[in-house]
Tab-separated table of C-alpha atoms and ligand atoms in Angstrom:
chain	number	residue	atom	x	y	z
D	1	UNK	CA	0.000	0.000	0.000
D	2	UNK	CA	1.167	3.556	-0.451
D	3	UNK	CA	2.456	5.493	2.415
D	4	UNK	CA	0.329	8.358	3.474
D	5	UNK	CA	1.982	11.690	2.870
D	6	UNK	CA	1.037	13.945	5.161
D	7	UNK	CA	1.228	18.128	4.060
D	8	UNK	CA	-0.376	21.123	5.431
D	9	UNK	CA	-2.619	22.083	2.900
D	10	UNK	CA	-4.189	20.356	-0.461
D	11	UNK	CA	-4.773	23.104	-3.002
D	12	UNK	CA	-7.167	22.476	-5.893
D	13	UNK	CA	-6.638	24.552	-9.068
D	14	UNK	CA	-3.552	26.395	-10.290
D	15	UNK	CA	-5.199	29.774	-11.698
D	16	UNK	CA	-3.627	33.270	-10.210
D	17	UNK	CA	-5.629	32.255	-6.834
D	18	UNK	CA	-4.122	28.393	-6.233
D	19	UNK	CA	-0.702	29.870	-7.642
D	20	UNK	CA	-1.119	33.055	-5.541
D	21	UNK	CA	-1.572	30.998	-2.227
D	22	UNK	CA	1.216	28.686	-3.256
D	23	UNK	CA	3.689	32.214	-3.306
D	24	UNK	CA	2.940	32.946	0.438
D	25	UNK	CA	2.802	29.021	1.382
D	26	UNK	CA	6.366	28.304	-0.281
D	27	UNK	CA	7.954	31.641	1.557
D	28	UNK	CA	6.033	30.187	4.968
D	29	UNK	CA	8.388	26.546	4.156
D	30	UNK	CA	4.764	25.330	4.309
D	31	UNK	CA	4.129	21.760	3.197
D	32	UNK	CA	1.521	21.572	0.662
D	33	UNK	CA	0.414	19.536	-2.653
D	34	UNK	CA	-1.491	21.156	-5.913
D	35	UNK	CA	-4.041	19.342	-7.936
D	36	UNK	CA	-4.416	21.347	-11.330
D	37	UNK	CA	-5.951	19.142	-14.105
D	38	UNK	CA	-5.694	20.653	-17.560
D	39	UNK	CA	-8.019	23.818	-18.480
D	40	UNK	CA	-6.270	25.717	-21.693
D	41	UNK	CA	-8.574	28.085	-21.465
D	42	UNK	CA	-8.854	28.604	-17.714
D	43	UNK	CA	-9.420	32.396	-17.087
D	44	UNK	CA	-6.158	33.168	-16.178
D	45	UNK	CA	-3.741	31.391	-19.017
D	46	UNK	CA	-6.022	33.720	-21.252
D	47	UNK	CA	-5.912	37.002	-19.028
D	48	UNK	CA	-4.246	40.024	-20.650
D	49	UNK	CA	-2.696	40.392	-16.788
D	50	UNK	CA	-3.345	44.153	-16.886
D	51	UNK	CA	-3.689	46.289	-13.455
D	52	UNK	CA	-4.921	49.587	-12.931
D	53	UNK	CA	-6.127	51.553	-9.825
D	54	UNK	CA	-9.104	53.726	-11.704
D	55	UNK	CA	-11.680	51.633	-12.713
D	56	UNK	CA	-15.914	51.539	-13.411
D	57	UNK	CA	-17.653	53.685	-14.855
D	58	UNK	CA	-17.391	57.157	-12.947
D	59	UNK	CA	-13.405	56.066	-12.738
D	60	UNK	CA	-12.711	56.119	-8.966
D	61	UNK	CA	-9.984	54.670	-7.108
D	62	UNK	CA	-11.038	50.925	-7.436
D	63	UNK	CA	-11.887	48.733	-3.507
D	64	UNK	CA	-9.195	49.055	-1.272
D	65	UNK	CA	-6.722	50.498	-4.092
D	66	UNK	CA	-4.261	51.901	-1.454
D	67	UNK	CA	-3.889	48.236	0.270
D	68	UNK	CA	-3.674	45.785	-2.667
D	69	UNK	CA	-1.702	48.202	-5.322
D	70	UNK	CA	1.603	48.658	-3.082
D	71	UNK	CA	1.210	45.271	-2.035
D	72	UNK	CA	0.928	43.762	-6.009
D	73	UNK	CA	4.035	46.219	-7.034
D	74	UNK	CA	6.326	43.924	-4.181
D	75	UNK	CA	4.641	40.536	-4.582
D	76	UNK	CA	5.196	40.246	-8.301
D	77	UNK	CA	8.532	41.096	-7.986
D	78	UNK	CA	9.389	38.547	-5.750
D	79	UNK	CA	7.902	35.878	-7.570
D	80	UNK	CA	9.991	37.071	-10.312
D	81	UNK	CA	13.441	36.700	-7.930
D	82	UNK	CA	11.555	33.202	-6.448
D	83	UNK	CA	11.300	31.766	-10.023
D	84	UNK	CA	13.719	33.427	-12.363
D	85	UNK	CA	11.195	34.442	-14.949
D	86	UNK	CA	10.397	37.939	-15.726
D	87	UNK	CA	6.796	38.501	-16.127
D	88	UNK	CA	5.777	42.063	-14.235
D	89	UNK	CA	6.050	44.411	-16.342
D	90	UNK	CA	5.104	48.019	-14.601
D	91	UNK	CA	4.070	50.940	-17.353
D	92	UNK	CA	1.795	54.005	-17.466
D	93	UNK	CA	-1.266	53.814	-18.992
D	94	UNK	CA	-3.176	56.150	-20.978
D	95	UNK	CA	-6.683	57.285	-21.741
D	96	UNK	CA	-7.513	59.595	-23.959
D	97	UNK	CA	-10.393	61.977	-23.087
D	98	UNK	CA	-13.442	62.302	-25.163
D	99	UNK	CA	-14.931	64.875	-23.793
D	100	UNK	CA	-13.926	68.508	-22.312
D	101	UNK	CA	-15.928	67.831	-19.357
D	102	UNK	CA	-13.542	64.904	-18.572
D	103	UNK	CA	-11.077	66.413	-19.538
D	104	UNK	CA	-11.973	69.571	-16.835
D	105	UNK	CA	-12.423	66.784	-14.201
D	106	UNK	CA	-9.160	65.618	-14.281
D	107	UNK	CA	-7.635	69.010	-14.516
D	108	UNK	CA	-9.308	69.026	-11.048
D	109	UNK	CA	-8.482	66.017	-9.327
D	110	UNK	CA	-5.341	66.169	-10.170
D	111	UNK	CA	-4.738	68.716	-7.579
D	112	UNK	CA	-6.973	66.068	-5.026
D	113	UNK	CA	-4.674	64.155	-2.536
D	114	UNK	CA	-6.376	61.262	-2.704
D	115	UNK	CA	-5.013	61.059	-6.515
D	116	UNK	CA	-2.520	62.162	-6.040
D	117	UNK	CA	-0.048	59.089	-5.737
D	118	UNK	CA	-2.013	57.125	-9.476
D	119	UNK	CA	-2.325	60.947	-11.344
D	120	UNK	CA	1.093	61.043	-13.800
D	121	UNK	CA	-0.207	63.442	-15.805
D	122	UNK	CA	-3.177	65.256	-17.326
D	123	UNK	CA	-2.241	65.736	-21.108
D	124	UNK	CA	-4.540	68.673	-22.640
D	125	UNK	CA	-3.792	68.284	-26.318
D	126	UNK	CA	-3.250	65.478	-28.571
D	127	UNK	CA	-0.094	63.632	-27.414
D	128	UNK	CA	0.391	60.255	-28.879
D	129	UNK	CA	1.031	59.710	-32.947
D	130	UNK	CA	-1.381	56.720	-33.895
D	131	UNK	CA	-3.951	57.217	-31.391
D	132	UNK	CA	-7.189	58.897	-31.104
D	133	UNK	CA	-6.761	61.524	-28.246
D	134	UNK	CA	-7.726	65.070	-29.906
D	135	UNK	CA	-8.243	66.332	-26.265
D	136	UNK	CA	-5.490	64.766	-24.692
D	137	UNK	CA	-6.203	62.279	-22.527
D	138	UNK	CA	-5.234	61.201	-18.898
D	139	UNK	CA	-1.573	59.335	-18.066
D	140	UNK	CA	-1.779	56.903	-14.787
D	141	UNK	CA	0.698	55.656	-12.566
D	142	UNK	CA	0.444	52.228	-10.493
D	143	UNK	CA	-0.406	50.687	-14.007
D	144	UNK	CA	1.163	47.632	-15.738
D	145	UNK	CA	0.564	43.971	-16.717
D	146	UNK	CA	1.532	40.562	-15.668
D	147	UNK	CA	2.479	37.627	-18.244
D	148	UNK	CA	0.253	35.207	-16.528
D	149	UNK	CA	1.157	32.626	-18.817
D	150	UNK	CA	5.163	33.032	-17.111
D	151	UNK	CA	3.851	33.619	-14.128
D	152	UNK	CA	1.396	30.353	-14.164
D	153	UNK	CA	4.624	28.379	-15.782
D	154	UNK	CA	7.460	29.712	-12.626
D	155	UNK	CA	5.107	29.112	-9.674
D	156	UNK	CA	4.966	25.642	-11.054
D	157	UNK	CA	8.200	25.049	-11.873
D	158	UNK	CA	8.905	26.386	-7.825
D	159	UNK	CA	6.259	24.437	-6.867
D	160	UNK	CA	7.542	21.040	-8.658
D	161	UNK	CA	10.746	21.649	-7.214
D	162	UNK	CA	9.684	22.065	-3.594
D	163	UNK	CA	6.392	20.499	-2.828
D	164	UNK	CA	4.255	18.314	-5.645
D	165	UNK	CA	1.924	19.066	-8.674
D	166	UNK	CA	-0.815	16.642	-9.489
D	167	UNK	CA	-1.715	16.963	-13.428
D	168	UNK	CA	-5.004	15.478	-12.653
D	169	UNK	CA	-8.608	16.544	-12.574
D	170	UNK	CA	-9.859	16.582	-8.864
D	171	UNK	CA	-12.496	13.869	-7.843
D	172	UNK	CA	-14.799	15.513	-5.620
D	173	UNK	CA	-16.069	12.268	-5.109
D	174	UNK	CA	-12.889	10.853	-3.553
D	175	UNK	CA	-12.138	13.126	-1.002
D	176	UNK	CA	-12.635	11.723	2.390
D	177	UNK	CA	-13.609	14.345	5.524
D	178	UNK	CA	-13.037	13.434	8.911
D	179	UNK	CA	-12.551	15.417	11.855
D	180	UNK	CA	-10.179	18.441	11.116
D	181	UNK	CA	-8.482	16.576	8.611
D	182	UNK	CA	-9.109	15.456	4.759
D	183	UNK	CA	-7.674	12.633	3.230
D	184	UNK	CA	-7.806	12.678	-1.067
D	185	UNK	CA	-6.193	9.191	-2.656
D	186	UNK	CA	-2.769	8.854	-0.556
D	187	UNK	CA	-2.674	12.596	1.039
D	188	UNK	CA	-3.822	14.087	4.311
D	189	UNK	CA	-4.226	17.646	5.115
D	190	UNK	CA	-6.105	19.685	7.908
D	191	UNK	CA	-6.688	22.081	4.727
D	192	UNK	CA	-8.013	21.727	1.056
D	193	UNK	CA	-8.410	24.822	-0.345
D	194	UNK	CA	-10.284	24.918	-3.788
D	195	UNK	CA	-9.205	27.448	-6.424
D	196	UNK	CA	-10.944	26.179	-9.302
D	197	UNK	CA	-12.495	29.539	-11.034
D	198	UNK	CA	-15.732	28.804	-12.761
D	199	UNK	CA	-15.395	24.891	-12.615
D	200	UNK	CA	-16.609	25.478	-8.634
D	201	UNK	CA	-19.956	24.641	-10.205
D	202	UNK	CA	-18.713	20.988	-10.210
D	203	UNK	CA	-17.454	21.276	-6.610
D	204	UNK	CA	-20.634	19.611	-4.075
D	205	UNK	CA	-19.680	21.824	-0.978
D	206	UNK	CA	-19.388	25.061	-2.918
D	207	UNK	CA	-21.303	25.330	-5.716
D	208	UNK	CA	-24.450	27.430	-4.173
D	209	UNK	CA	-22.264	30.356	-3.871
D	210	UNK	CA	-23.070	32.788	-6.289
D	211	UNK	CA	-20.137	32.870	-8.640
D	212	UNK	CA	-21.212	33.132	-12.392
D	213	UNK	CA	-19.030	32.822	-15.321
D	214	UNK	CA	-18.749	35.961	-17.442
D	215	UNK	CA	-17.034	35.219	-21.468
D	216	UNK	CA	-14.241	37.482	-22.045
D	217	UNK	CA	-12.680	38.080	-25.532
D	218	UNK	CA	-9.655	39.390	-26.980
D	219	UNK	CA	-7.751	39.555	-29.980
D	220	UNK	CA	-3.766	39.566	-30.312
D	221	UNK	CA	-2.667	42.331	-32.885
D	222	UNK	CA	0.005	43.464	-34.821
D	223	UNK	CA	0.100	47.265	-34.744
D	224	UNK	CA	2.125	49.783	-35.310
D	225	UNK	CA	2.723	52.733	-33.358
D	226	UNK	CA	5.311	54.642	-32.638
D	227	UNK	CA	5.556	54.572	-29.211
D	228	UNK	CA	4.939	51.271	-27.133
D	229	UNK	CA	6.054	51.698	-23.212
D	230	UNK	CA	2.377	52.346	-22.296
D	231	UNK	CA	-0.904	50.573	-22.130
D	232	UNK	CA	-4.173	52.242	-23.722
D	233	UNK	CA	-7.156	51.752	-22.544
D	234	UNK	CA	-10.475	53.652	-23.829
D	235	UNK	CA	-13.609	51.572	-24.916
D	236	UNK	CA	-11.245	48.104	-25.050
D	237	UNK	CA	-7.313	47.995	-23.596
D	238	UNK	CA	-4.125	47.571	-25.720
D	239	UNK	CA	-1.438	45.897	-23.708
D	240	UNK	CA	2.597	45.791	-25.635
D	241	UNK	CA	2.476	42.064	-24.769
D	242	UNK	CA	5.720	40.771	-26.760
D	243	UNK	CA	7.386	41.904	-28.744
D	244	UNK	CA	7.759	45.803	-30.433
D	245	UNK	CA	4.262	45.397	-31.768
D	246	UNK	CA	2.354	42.414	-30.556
D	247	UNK	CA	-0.513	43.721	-28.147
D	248	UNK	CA	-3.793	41.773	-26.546
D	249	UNK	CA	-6.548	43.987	-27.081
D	250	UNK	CA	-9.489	42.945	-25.111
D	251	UNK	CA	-11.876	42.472	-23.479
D	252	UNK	CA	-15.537	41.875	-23.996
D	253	UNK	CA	-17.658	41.024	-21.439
D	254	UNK	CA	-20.867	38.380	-22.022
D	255	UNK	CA	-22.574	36.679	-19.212
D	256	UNK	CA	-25.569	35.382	-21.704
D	257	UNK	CA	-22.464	33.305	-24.016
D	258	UNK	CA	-21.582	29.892	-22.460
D	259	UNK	CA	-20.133	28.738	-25.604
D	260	UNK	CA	-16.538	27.354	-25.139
D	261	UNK	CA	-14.886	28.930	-28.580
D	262	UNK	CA	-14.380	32.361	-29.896
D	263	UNK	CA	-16.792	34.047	-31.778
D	264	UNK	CA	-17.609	36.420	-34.661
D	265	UNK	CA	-19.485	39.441	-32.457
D	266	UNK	CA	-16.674	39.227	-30.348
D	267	UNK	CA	-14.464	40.352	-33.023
D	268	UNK	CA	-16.603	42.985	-34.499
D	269	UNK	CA	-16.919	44.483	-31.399
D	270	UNK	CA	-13.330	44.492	-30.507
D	271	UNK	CA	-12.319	45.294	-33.615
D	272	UNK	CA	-15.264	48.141	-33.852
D	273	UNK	CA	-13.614	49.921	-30.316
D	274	UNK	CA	-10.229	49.061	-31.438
D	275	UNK	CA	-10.765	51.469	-34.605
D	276	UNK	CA	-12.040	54.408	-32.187
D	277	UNK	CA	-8.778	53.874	-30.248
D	278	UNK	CA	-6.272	54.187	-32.535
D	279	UNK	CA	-4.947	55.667	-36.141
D	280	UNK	CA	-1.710	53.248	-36.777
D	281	UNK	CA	-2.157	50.080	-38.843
D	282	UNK	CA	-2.895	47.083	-37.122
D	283	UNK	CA	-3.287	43.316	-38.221
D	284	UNK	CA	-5.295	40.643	-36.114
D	285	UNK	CA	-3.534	37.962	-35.525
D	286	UNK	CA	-5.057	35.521	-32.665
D	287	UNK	CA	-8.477	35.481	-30.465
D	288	UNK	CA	-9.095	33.820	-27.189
D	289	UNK	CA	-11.742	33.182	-25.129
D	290	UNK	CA	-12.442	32.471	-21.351
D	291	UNK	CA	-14.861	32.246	-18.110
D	292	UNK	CA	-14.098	34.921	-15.437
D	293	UNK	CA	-15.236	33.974	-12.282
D	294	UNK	CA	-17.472	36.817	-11.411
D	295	UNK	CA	-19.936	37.175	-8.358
D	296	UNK	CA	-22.570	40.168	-7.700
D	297	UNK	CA	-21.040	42.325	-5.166
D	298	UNK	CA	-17.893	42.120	-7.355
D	299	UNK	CA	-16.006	41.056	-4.316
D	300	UNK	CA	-13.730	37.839	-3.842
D	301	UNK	CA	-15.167	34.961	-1.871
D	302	UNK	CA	-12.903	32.794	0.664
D	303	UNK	CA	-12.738	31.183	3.693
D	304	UNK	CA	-13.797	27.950	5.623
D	305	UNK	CA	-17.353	26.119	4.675
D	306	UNK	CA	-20.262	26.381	7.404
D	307	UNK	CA	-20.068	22.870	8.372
D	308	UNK	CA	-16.838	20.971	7.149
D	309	UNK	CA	-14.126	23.628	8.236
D	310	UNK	CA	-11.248	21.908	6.341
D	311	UNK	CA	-13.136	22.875	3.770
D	312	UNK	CA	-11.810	26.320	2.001
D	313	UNK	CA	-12.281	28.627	-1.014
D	314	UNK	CA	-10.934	31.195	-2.769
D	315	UNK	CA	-12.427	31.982	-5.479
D	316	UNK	CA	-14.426	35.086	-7.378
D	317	UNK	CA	-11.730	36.996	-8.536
D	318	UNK	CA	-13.870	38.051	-11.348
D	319	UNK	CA	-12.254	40.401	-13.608
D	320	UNK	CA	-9.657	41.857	-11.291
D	321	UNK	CA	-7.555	38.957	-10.408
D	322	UNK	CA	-3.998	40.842	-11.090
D	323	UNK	CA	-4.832	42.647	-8.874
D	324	UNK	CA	-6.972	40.898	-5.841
D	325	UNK	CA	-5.020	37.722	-5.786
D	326	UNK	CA	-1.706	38.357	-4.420
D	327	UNK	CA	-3.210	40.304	-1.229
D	328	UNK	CA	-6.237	38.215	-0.536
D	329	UNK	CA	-3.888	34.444	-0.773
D	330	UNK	CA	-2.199	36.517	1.893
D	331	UNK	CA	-5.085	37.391	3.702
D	332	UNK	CA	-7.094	33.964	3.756
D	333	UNK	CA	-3.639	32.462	4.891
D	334	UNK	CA	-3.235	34.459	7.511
D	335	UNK	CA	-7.011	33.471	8.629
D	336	UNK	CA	-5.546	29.897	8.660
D	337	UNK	CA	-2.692	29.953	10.604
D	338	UNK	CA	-3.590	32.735	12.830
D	339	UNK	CA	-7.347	32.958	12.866
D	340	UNK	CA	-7.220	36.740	11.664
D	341	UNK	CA	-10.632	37.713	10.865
D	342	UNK	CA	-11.590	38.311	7.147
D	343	UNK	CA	-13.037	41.298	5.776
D	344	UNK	CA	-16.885	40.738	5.685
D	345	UNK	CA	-16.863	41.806	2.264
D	346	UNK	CA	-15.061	38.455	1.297
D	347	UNK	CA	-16.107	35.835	3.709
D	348	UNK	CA	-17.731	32.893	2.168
D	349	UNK	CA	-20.240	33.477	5.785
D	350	UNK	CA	-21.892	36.777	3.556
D	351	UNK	CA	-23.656	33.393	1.874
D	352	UNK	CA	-24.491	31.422	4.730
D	353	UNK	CA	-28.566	32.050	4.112
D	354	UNK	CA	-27.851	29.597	0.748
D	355	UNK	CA	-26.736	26.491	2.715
F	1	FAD	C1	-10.567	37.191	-21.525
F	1	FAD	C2	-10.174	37.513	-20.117
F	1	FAD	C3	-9.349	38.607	-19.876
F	1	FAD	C4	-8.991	38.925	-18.562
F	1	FAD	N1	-8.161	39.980	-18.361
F	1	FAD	C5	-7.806	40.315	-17.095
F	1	FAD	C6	-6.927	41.410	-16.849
F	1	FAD	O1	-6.423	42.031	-17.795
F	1	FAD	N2	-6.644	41.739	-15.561
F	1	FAD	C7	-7.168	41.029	-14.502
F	1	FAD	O2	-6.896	41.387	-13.347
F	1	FAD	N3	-7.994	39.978	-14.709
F	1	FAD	C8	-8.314	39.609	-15.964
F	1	FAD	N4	-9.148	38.555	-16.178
F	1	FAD	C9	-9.702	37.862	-14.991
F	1	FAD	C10	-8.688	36.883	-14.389
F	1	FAD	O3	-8.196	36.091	-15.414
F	1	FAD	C11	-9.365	36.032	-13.302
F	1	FAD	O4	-9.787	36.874	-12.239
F	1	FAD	C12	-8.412	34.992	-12.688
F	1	FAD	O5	-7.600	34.413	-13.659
F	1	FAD	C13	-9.178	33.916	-11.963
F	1	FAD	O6	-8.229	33.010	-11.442
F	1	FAD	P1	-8.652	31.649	-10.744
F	1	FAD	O7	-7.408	31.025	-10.250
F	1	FAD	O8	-9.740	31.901	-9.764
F	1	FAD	O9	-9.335	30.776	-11.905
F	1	FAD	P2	-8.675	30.009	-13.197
F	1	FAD	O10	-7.640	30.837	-13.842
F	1	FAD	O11	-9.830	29.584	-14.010
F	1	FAD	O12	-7.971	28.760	-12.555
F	1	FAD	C14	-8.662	27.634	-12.077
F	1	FAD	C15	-7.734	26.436	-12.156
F	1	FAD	O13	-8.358	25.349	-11.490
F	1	FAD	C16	-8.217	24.181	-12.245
F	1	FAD	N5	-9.328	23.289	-11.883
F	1	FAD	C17	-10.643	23.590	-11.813
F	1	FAD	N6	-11.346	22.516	-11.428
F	1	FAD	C18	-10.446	21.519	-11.208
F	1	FAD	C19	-10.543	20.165	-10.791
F	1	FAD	N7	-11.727	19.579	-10.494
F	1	FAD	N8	-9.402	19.421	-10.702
F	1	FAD	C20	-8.204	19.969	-10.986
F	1	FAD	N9	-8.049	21.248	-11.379
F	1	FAD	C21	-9.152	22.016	-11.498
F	1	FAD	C22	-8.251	24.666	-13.703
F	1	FAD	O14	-7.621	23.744	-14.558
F	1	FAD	C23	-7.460	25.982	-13.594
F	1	FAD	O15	-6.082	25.763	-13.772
F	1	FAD	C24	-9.481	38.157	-17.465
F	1	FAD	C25	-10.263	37.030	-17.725
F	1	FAD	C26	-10.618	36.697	-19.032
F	1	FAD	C27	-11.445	35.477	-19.271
């Protein structure tokens, strides 16, 4: 018979949020195992990795921007010194205004301390050859992208090295609960923590919550302008992803689309914002598609289930995982080892009326 191996925590899914935890639990010397079974088109192997502070549609200072923005701008780069793969890549981004009125409001907040550490610039005439910015447009700091695919690849490389991957799809089935411990196939833990994005619909303890998949789209282009040390972002985003003119442009959003494959709308309406964006040339030449995990109050979920409390998630990083990940796998950790309350914004217990 095989010997039991005995490890600290089981982690289900390698996305940013199992790969995230797996970060913090390799720095603890924490013993742990990953099960990741093989999703190409999991949300974050398709993710365009981009971060930014101003977001929605009045463009405020997105949830808790001062916490997790300094915190993402020193966890990246140590996973990049952990793993010996660059893939943060920190940049300004810009966004042209289309109105005077936006471009007056700006002008004004720009001399508002609370913008003062994301404001770069307010640019009041055209700036940038190749793009659509008449009135100028605004320049943001705090900005940049991740390349999720290197980042997805080092943590589990790292995480090979110093612990154990499991290329298999999880068995919910199989997993045996006893008291303060579960045991899945020849592994024990006090922990299982499952990261599995929009597959948590297959998961039997977890798959109430309300986490809905939303489609996301985007297109890899050639184009050329003549600057490419920034990130656009008006209508859809244009991120310098390789090299001197490969950008993802992306994304749509589509909660009524389940289907697994791109599409044609999903083109025309990339390519239709795309055009409105910029003047240079481009070419299109890949799509992708992919499930965000989403949920309605457009916060994360994690922590322990009601009833089986070796039972964890973290999950519903919707479509802000860049930038949510690396300081909530810190957070629900800490919850672990050192009973730290979570925010009530994020604990799973906001859902305990749907058990
Ligand atoms: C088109 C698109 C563009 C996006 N762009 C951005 C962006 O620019 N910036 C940003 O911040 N966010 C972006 N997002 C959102 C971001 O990708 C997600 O928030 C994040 O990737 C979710 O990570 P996750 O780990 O929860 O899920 P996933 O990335 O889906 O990972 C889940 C993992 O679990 C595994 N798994 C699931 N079930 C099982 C099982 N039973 N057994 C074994 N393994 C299992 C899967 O194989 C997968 O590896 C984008 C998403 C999409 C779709």
């Amino acid at each position: 018979m095989r010997q039991t191996l005995s490890v600290d925590y089981i982690i289900v899914g390698q996305g940013l949020a199992g790969s995230a935890l797996a970060v913090h639990l390799m720095k603890m010397n924490k013993k742990f195992v990953i099960i990741d079974g093989p999703t190409p088109n999991s949300a974050t192997r398709v993710a365009a990795g981009l971060f930014n502070p101003v977001t929605g549609k009045n463009l405020v200072k997105t949830w808790l921007a001062d916490k997790i923005f300094p915190y993402l701008h020193t966890f990246y780069p140590e996973v990049e010194k952990m793993t010996g793969k660059k893939l943060f890549y920190s940049m300004p981004l810009y966004r042209p205004f289309v109105t005077v009125e936006e471009q007056n409001e700006w002008m004004g907040r720009s001399t508002d301390e609370t913008y003062k550490d994301i404001i770069d610039k307010v640019i009041t005439k055209p700036h940038f050859t190749g793009v659509h910015d008449p009135l100028g447009g605004l320049l943001l700091k705090q900005c940049g992208f991740v390349d999720t695919q290197a980042f997805l690849e080092g943590v589990r490389n790292e995480v090979s090295l110093r612990n154990g991957i499991l290329d298999v799809t999880f068995n919910h089935q199989n997993l045996v609960i006893r008291d303060n411990l579960v045991c899945y196939d020849h592994i024990e833990a006090p922990y299982i923590i499952f990261c599995e994005g929009v597959n948590v619909s297959a998961n039997p303890w977890f798959d109430r919550l309300p986490i809905r998949s939303l489609k996301g789209e985007t297109l890899t282009v050639r184009c050329f302008l003549e600057e490419n040390n920034f990130i656009l972002n008006r209508g859809v985003y244009l991120v310098p992803i390789e090299d001197e003119n490969v950008y993802r442009v992306g994304a749509t959003y589509n909660l009524q689309d389940k289907t697994p494959t791109v599409t044609m709308a999903g083109k025309f309406e990339l390519e239709e914002k795309l055009n409105e964006l910029v003047a240079a040339p481009y070419e299109i030449t890949g799509q992708a598609w992919g499930f965000r995990p989403t949920t309605v109050d457009r916060r994360p979920i994690m922590g322990k289930h009601p009833y089986y409390k070796s039972l964890v998630i973290f999950n519903g990083l919707g479509t802000k995982g860049i930038s949510l990940a690396p300081y909530f796998s810190q957070h629900l950790i800490q919850c672990l080892e050192n009973a730290t309350p979570l925010y009530k914004e994020v604990d799973v217990a906001r859902y305990k009326l749907l058990y």
